[in-house]
mmCIF file of C-alpha atoms in Angstrom:
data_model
loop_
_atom_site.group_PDB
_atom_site.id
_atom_site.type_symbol
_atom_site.label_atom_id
_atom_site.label_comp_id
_atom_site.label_asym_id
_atom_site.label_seq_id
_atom_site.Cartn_x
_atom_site.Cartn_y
_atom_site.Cartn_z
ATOM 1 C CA UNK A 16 27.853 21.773 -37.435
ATOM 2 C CA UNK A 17 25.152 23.386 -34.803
ATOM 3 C CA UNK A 18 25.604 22.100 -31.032
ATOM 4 C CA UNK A 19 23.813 19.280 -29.454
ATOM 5 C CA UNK A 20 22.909 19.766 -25.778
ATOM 6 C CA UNK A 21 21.399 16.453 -23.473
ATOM 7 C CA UNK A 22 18.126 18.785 -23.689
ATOM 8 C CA UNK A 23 18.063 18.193 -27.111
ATOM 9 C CA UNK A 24 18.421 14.719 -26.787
ATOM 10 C CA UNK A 25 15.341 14.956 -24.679
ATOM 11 C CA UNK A 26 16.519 15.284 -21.162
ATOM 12 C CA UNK A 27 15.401 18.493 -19.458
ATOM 13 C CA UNK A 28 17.585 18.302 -15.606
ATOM 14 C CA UNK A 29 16.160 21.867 -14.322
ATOM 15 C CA UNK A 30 12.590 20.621 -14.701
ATOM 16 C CA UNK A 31 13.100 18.497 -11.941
ATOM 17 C CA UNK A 32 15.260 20.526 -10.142
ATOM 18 C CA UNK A 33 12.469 23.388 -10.548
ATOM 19 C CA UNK A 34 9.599 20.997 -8.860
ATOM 20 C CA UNK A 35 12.314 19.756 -6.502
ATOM 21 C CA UNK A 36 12.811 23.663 -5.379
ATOM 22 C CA UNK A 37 9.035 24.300 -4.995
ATOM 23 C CA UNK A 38 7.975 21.513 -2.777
ATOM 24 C CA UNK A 39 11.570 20.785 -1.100
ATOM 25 C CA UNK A 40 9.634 22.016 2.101
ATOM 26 C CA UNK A 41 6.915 19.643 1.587
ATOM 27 C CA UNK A 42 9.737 16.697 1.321
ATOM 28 C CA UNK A 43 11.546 18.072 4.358
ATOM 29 C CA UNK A 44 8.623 18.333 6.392
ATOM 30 C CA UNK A 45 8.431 14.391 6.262
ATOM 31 C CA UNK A 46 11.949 14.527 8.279
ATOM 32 C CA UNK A 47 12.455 12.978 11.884
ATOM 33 C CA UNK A 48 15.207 13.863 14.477
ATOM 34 C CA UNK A 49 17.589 11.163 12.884
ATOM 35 C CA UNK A 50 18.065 12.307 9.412
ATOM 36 C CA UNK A 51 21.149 13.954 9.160
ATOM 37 C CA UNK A 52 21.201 15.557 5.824
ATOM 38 C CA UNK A 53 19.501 18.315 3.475
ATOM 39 C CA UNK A 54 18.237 17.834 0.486
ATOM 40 C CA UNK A 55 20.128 17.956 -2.605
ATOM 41 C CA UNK A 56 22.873 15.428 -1.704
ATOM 42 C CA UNK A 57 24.713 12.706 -3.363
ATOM 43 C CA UNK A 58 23.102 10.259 -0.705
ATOM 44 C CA UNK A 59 20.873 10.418 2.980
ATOM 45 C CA UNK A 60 22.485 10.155 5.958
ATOM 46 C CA UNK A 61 20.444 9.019 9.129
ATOM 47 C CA UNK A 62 21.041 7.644 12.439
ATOM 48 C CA UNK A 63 19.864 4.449 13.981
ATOM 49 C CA UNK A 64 16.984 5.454 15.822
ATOM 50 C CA UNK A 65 17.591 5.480 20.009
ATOM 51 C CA UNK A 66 16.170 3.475 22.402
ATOM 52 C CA UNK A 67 16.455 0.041 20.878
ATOM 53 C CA UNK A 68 18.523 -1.956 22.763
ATOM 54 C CA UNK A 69 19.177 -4.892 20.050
ATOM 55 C CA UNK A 70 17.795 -2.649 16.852
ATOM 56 C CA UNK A 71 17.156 -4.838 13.451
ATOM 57 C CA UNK A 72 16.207 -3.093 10.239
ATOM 58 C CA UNK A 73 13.195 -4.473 8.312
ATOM 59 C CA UNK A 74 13.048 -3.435 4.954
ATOM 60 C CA UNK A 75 10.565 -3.469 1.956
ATOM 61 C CA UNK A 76 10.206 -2.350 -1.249
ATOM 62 C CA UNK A 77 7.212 -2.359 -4.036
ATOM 63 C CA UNK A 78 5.907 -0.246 -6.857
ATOM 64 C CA UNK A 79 2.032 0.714 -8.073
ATOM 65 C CA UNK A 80 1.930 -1.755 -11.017
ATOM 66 C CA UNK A 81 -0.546 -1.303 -13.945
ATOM 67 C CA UNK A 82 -2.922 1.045 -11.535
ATOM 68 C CA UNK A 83 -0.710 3.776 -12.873
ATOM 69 C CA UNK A 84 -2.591 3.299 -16.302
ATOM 70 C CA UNK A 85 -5.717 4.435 -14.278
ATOM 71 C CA UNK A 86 -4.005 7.352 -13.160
ATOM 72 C CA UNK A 87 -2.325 8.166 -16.845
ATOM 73 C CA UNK A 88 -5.947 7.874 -18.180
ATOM 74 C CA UNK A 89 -7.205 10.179 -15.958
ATOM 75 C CA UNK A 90 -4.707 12.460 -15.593
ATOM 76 C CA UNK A 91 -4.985 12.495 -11.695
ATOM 77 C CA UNK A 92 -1.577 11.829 -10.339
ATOM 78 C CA UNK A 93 -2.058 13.117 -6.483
ATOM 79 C CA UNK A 94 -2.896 9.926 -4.979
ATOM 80 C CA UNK A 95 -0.648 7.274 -6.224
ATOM 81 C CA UNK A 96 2.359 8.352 -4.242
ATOM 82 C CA UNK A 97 0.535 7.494 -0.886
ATOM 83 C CA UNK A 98 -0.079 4.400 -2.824
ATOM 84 C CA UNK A 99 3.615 3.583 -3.266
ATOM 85 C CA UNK A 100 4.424 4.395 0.530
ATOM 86 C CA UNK A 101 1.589 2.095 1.833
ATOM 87 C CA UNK A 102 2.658 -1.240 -0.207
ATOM 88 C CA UNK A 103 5.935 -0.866 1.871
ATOM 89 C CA UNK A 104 5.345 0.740 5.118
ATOM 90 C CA UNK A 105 2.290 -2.029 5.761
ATOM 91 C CA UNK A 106 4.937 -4.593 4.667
ATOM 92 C CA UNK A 107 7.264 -3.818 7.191
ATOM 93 C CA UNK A 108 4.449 -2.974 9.678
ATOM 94 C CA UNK A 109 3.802 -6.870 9.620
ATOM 95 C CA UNK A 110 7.008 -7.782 11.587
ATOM 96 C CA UNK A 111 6.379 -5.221 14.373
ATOM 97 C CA UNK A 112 8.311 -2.889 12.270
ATOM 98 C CA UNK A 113 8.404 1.154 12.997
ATOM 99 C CA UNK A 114 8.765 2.515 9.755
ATOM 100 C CA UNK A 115 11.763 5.177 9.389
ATOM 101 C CA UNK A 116 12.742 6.424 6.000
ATOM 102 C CA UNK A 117 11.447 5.885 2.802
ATOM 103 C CA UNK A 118 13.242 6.186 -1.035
ATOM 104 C CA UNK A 119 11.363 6.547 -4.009
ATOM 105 C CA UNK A 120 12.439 6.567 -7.681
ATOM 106 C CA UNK A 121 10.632 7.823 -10.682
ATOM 107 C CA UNK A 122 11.486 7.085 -14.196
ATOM 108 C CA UNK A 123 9.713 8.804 -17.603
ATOM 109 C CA UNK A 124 10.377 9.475 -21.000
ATOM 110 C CA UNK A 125 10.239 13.380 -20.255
ATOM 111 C CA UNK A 126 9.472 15.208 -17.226
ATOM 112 C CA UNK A 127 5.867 16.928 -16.916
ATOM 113 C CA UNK A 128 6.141 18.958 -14.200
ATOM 114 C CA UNK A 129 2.493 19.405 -12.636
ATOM 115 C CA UNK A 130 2.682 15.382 -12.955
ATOM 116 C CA UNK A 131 5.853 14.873 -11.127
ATOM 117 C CA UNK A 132 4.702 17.537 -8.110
ATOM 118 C CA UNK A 133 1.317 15.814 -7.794
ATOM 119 C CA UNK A 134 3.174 12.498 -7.162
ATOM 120 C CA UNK A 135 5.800 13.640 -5.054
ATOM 121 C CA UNK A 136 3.575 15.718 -2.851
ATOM 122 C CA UNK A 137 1.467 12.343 -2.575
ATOM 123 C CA UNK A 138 4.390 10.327 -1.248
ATOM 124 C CA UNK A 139 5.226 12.999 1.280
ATOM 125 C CA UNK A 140 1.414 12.731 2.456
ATOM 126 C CA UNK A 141 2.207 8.924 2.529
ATOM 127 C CA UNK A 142 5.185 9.146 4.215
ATOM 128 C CA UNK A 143 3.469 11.958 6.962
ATOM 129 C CA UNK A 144 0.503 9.067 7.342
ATOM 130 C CA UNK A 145 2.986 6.903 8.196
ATOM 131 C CA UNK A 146 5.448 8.615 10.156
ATOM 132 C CA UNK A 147 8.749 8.024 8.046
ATOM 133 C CA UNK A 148 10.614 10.588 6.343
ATOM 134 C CA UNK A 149 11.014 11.105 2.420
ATOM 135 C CA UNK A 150 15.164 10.665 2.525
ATOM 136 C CA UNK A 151 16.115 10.509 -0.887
ATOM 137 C CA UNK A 152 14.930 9.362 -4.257
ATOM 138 C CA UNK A 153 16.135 9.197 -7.353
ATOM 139 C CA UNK A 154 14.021 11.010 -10.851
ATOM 140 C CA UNK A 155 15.807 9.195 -14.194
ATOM 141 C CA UNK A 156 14.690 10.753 -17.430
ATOM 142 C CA UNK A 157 15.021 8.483 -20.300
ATOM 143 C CA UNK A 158 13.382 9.961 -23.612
ATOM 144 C CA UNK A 159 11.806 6.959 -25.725
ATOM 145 C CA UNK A 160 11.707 4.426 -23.081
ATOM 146 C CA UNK A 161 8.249 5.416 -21.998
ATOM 147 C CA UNK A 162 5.368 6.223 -23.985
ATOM 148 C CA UNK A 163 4.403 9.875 -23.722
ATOM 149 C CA UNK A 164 2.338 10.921 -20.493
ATOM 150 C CA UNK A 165 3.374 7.173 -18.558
ATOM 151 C CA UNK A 166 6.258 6.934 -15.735
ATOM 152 C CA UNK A 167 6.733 4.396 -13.304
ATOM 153 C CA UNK A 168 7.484 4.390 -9.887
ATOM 154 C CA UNK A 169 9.373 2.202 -6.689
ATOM 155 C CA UNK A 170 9.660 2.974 -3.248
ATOM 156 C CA UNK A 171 11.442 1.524 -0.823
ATOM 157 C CA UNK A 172 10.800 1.877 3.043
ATOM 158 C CA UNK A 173 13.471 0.860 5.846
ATOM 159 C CA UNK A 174 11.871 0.664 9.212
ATOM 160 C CA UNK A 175 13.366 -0.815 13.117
ATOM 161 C CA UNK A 176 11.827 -3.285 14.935
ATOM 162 C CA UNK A 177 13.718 -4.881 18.567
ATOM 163 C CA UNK A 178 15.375 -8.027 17.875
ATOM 164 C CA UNK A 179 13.348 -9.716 20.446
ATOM 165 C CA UNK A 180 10.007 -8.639 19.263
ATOM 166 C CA UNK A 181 9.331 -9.552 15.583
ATOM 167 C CA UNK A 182 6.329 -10.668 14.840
ATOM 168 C CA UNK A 183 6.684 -13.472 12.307
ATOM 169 C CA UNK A 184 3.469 -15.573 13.340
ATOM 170 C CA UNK A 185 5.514 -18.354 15.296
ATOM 171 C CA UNK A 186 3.527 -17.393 18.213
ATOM 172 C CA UNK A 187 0.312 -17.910 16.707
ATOM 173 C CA UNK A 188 -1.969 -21.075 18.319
ATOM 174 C CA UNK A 189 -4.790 -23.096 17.864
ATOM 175 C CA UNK A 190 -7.875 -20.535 18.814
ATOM 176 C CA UNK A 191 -6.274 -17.206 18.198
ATOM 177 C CA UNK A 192 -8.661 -14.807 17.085
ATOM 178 C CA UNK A 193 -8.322 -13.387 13.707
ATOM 179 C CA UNK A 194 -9.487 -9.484 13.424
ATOM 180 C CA UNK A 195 -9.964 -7.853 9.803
ATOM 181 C CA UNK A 196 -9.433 -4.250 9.432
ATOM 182 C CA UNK A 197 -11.528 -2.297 6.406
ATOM 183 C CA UNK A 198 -9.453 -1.666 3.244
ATOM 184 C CA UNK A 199 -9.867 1.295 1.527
ATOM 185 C CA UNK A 200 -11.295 -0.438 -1.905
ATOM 186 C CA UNK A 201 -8.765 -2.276 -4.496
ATOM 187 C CA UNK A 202 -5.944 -0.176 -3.016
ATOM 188 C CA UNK A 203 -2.891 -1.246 -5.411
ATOM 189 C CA UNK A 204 -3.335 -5.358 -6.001
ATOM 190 C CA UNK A 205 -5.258 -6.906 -9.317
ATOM 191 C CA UNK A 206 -5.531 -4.223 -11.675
ATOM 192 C CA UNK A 207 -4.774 -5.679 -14.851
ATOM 193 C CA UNK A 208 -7.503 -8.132 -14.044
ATOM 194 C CA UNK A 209 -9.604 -4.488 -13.458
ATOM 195 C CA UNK A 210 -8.397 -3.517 -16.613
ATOM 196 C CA UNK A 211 -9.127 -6.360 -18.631
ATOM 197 C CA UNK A 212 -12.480 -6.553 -17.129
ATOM 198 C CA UNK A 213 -13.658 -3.031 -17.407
ATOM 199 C CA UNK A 214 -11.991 -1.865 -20.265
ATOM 200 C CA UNK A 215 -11.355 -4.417 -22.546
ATOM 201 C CA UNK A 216 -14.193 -6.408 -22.099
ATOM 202 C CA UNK A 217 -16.788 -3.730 -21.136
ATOM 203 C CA UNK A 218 -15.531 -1.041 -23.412
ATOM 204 C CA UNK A 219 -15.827 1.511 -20.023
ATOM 205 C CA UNK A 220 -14.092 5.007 -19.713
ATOM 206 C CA UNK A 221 -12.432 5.933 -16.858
ATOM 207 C CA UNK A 222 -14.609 8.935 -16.505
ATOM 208 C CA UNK A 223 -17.964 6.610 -16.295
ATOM 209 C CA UNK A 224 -21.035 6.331 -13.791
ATOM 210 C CA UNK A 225 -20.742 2.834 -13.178
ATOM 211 C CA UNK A 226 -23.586 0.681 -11.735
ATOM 212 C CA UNK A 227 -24.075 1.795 -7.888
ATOM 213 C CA UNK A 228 -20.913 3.541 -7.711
ATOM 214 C CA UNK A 229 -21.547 7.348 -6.272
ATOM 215 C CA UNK A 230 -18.073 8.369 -8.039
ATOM 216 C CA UNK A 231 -17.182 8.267 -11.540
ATOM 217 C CA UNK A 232 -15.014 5.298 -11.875
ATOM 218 C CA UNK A 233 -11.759 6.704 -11.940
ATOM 219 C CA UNK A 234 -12.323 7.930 -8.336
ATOM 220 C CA UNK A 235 -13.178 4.499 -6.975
ATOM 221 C CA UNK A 236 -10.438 2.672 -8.773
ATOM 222 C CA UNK A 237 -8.282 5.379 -7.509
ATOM 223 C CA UNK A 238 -8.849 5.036 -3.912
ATOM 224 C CA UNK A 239 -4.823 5.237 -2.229
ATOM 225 C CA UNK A 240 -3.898 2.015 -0.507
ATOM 226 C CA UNK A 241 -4.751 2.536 3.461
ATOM 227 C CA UNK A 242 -1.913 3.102 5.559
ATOM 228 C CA UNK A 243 -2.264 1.286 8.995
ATOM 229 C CA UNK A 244 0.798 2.102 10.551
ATOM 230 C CA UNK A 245 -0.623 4.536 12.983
ATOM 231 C CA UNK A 246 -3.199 3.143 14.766
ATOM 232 C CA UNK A 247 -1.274 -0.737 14.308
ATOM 233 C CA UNK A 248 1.932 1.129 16.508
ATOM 234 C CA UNK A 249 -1.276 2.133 19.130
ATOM 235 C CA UNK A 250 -1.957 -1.630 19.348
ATOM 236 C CA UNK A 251 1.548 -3.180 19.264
ATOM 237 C CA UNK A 252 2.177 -0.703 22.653
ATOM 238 C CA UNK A 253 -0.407 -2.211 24.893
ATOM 239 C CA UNK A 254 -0.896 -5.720 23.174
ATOM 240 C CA UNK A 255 0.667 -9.062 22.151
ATOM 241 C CA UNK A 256 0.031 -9.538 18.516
ATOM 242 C CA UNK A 257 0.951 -12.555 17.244
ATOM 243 C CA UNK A 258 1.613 -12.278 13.864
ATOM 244 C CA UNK A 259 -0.035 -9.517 10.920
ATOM 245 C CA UNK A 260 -0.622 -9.933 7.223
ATOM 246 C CA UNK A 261 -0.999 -6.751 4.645
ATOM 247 C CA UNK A 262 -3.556 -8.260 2.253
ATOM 248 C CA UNK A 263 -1.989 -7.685 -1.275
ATOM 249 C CA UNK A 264 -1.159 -9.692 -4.024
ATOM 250 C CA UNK A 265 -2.636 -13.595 -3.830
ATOM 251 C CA UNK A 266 -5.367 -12.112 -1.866
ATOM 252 C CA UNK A 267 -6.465 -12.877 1.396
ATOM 253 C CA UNK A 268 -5.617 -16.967 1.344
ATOM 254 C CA UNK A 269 -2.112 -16.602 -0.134
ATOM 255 C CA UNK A 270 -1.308 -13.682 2.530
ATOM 256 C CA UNK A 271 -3.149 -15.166 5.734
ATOM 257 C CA UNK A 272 -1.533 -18.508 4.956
ATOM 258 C CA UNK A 273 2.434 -17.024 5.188
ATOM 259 C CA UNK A 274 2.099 -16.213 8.356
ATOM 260 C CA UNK A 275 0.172 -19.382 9.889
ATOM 261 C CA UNK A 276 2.316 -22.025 11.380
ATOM 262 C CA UNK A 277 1.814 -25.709 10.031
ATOM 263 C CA UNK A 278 -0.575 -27.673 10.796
ATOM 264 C CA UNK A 279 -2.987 -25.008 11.330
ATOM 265 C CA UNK A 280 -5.359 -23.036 9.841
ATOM 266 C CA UNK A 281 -8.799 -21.211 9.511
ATOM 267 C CA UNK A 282 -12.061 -20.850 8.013
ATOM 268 C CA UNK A 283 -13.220 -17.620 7.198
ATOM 269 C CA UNK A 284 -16.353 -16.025 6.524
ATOM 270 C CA UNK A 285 -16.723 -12.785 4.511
ATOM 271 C CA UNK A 286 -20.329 -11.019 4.692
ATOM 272 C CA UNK A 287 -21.569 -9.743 1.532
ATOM 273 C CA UNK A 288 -22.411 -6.223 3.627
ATOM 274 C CA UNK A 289 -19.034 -6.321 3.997
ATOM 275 C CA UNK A 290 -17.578 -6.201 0.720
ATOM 276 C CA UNK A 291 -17.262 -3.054 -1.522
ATOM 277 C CA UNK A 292 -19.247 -2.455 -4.415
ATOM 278 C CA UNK A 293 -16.492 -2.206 -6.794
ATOM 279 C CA UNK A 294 -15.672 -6.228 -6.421
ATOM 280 C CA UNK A 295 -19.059 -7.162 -6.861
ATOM 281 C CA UNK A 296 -18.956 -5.062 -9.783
ATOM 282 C CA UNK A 297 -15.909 -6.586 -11.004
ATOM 283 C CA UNK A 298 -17.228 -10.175 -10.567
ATOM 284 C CA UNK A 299 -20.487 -9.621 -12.385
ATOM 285 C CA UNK A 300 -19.090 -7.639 -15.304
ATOM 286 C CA UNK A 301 -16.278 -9.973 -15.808
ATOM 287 C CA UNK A 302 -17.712 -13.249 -14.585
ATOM 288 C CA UNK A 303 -14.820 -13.496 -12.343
ATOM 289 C CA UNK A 304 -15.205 -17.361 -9.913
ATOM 290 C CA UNK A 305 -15.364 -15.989 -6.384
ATOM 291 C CA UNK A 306 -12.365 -18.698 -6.004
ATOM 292 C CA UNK A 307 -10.252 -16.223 -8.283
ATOM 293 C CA UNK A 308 -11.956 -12.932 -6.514
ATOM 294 C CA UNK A 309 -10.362 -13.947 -2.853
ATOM 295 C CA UNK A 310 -7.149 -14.991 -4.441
ATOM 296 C CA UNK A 311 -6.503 -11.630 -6.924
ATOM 297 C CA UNK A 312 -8.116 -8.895 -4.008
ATOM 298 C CA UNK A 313 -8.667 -7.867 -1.048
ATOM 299 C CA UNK A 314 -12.162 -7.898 -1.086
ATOM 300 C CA UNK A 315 -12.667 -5.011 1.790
ATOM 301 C CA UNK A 316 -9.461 -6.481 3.751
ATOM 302 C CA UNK A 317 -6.479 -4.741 3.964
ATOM 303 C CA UNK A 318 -5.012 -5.827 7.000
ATOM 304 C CA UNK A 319 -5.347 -8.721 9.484
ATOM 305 C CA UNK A 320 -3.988 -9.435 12.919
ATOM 306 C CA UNK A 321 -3.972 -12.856 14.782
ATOM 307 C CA UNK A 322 -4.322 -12.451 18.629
ATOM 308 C CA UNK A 323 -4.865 -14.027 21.677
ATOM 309 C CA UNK A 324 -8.737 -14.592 22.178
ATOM 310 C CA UNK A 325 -8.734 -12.675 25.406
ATOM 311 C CA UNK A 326 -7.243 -9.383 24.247
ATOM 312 C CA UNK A 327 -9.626 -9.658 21.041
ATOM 313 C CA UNK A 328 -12.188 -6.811 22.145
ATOM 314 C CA UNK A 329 -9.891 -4.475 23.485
ATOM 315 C CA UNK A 330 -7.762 -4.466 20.387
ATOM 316 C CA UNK A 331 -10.589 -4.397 18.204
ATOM 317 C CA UNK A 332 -11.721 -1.323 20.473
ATOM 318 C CA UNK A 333 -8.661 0.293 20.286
ATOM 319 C CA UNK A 334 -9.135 0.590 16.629
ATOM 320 C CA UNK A 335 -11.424 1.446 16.303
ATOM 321 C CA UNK A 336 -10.686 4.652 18.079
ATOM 322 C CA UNK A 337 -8.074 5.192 15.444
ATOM 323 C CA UNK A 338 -10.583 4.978 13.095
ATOM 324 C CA UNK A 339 -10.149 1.837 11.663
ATOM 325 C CA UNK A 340 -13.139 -0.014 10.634
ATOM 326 C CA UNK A 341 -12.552 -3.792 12.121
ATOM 327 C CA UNK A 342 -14.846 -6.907 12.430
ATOM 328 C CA UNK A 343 -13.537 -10.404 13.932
ATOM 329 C CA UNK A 344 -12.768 -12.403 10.739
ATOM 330 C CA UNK A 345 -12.193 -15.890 12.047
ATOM 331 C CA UNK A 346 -9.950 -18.433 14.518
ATOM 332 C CA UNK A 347 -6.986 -20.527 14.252
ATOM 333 C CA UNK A 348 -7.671 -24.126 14.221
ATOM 334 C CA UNK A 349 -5.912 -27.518 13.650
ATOM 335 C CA UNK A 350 -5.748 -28.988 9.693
ATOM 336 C CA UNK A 351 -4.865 -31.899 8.327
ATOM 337 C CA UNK A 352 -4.901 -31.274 4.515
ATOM 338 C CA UNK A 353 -2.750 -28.734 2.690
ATOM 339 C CA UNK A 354 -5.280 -26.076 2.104
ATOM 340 C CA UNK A 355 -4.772 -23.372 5.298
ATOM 341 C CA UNK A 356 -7.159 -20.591 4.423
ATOM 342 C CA UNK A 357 -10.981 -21.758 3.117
ATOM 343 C CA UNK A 358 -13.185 -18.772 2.613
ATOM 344 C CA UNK A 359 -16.355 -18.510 2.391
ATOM 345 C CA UNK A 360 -19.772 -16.019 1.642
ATOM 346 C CA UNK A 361 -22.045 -15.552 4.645
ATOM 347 C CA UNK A 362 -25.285 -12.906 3.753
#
């Protein structure tokens, strides 16, 4: 009777190891002062960063979701890893949070290896954009669970934040200022409403001049999720923000609303020049109600803090010498009915 080995049964460990080897430089060059360990052990060991005098860990974690069948289509896997960091670390970021360390697990039915290195070099770029170091992660194998050429991915971000100065929106009050910062396109929310849309309905490739679009449409749809952590830690060191929202899934109503107190609210007005061509494209093609737009997208809107009303230009200001692209978005004001976030289209 000839020998069976696990690589016959599909499961090939020294690929992984191989990529592992290559870029192990790349991964360690993501680590801070208070990781403890090298790579290659049965767990990561890291300290509790210094200078925090009542330290408590905020932690988030999130995947990519059906936006990997963009990247599977077009076999262009570099970008999706910042992706994965960015739907945590800008989750965390929104209780004040300094992001840390960051985990990350990838599962497929068999290991390609230029695949697995383009991710895993784009979650140490997402992890360098955001100032956290790649720990650990875990890479499971599991022949005939996935279809050939598909993985999925998870990441999972642990950040510090002092006790005394989350930001949970408790703060905010009736004429705060509200200031939008640019999103980067669809970044990682709504895309099996994309999908059904473009390629179900529309019959589109991924490698199609679409409309106005100066990419083919993989590139656009593609876009990694902006990482704000950066130039939001610039703002949270001179300022008093009173609470943050990272726009993601239910849009910009059913984020904006978690973090406003009851009894208030706000009315806000999004400029047509304002929103990227890729949602207009989406609504016409798919005849999507601009109700169901706000509520599945971010619609240019990645990111929004509430503020005092005095410290509005300066932060706005400040941003914008990070590079951020920011507009004032709207104001806190009292309600009396349940809706909290109305939006509206100004031209």
């Amino acid at each position: 009777m000839p020998t069976t080995t696990y690589k016959d049964a599909g499961v090939d460990i020294k690929k992984a190891d191989d990529v592992l080897n290559r870029i192990k430089h790349n991964i360690s060059s993501t680590f801070n002062p208070f990781v403890l360990n090298t790579i290659g052990g049965f767990a990561a060991a890291t300290e509790i960063p210094k200078g925090y005098a009542n330290p408590v860990m905020v932690s988030s974690t999130d995947g990519v979701g059906t936006k990997l069948k963009i990247a599977f289509n077009a076999n262009k896997h570099d970008s999706v890893g910042i992706d994965l960091v960015a739907m945590s670390v800008n989750d965390i970021l929104t209780m004040g949070a300094k992001p840390f360390f960051f985990l990350d697990y990838f599962a497929t039915g068999h290991i390609e290896e230029k695949v697995y290195e383009d991710v895993i070099m784009g979650i140490c770029e997402g992890c360098t954009l955001a100032n956290c170091a790649l720990i650990g992660g875990e890479t499971a194998e599991m022949p005939s669970f996935y279809r050939d050429g598909e993985y999925d991915l998870a990441g999972f971000a642990i950040g510090f934040v002092e006790k005394d100065k989350i930001i949970n929106g408790s703060a905010i009050r009736e004429g705060d200022a509200i200031i939008a910062l640019a999103s980067s396109g669809l970044h990682s929310n709504g895309f099996s409403l994309v999908r059904k849309v473009l390629f179900e309905v529309h019959s589109l490739k991924v490698h199609d001049m679409v409309g106005d679009l100066k990419v083919p449409l993989y590139e656009e749809l593609l876009k990694p999720t902006r990482i704000y952590v950066k130039s939001i830690e610039k703002v949270l060191e001179r300022y008093n923000v009173k609470g943050m929202a990272h726009i993601t899934g239910g849009g910009l109503p059913g984020n904006i609303s978690r973090i406003i107190p009851k009894g208030l609210g706000t009315q806000l007005q999004i400029s047509t020049k304002k929103i990227p061509l890729i949602f207009n494209l989406i609504q016409e093609f798919g005849n999507v109600p601009f109700d169901e737009m706000c509520s599945t997208f971010n619609m240019g809107i990645g990111f929004i803090l509430v503020v005092d009303q005095g410290e509005k230009t300066a932060i706005m200001n400040l941003l914008q010498e990070f590079g951020e692209t920011v507009f004032h978005f709207g104001d806190i004001r009292k309600v009396s009915g349940k809706k909290v976030v109305t939006i509206s289209l100004t031209s």
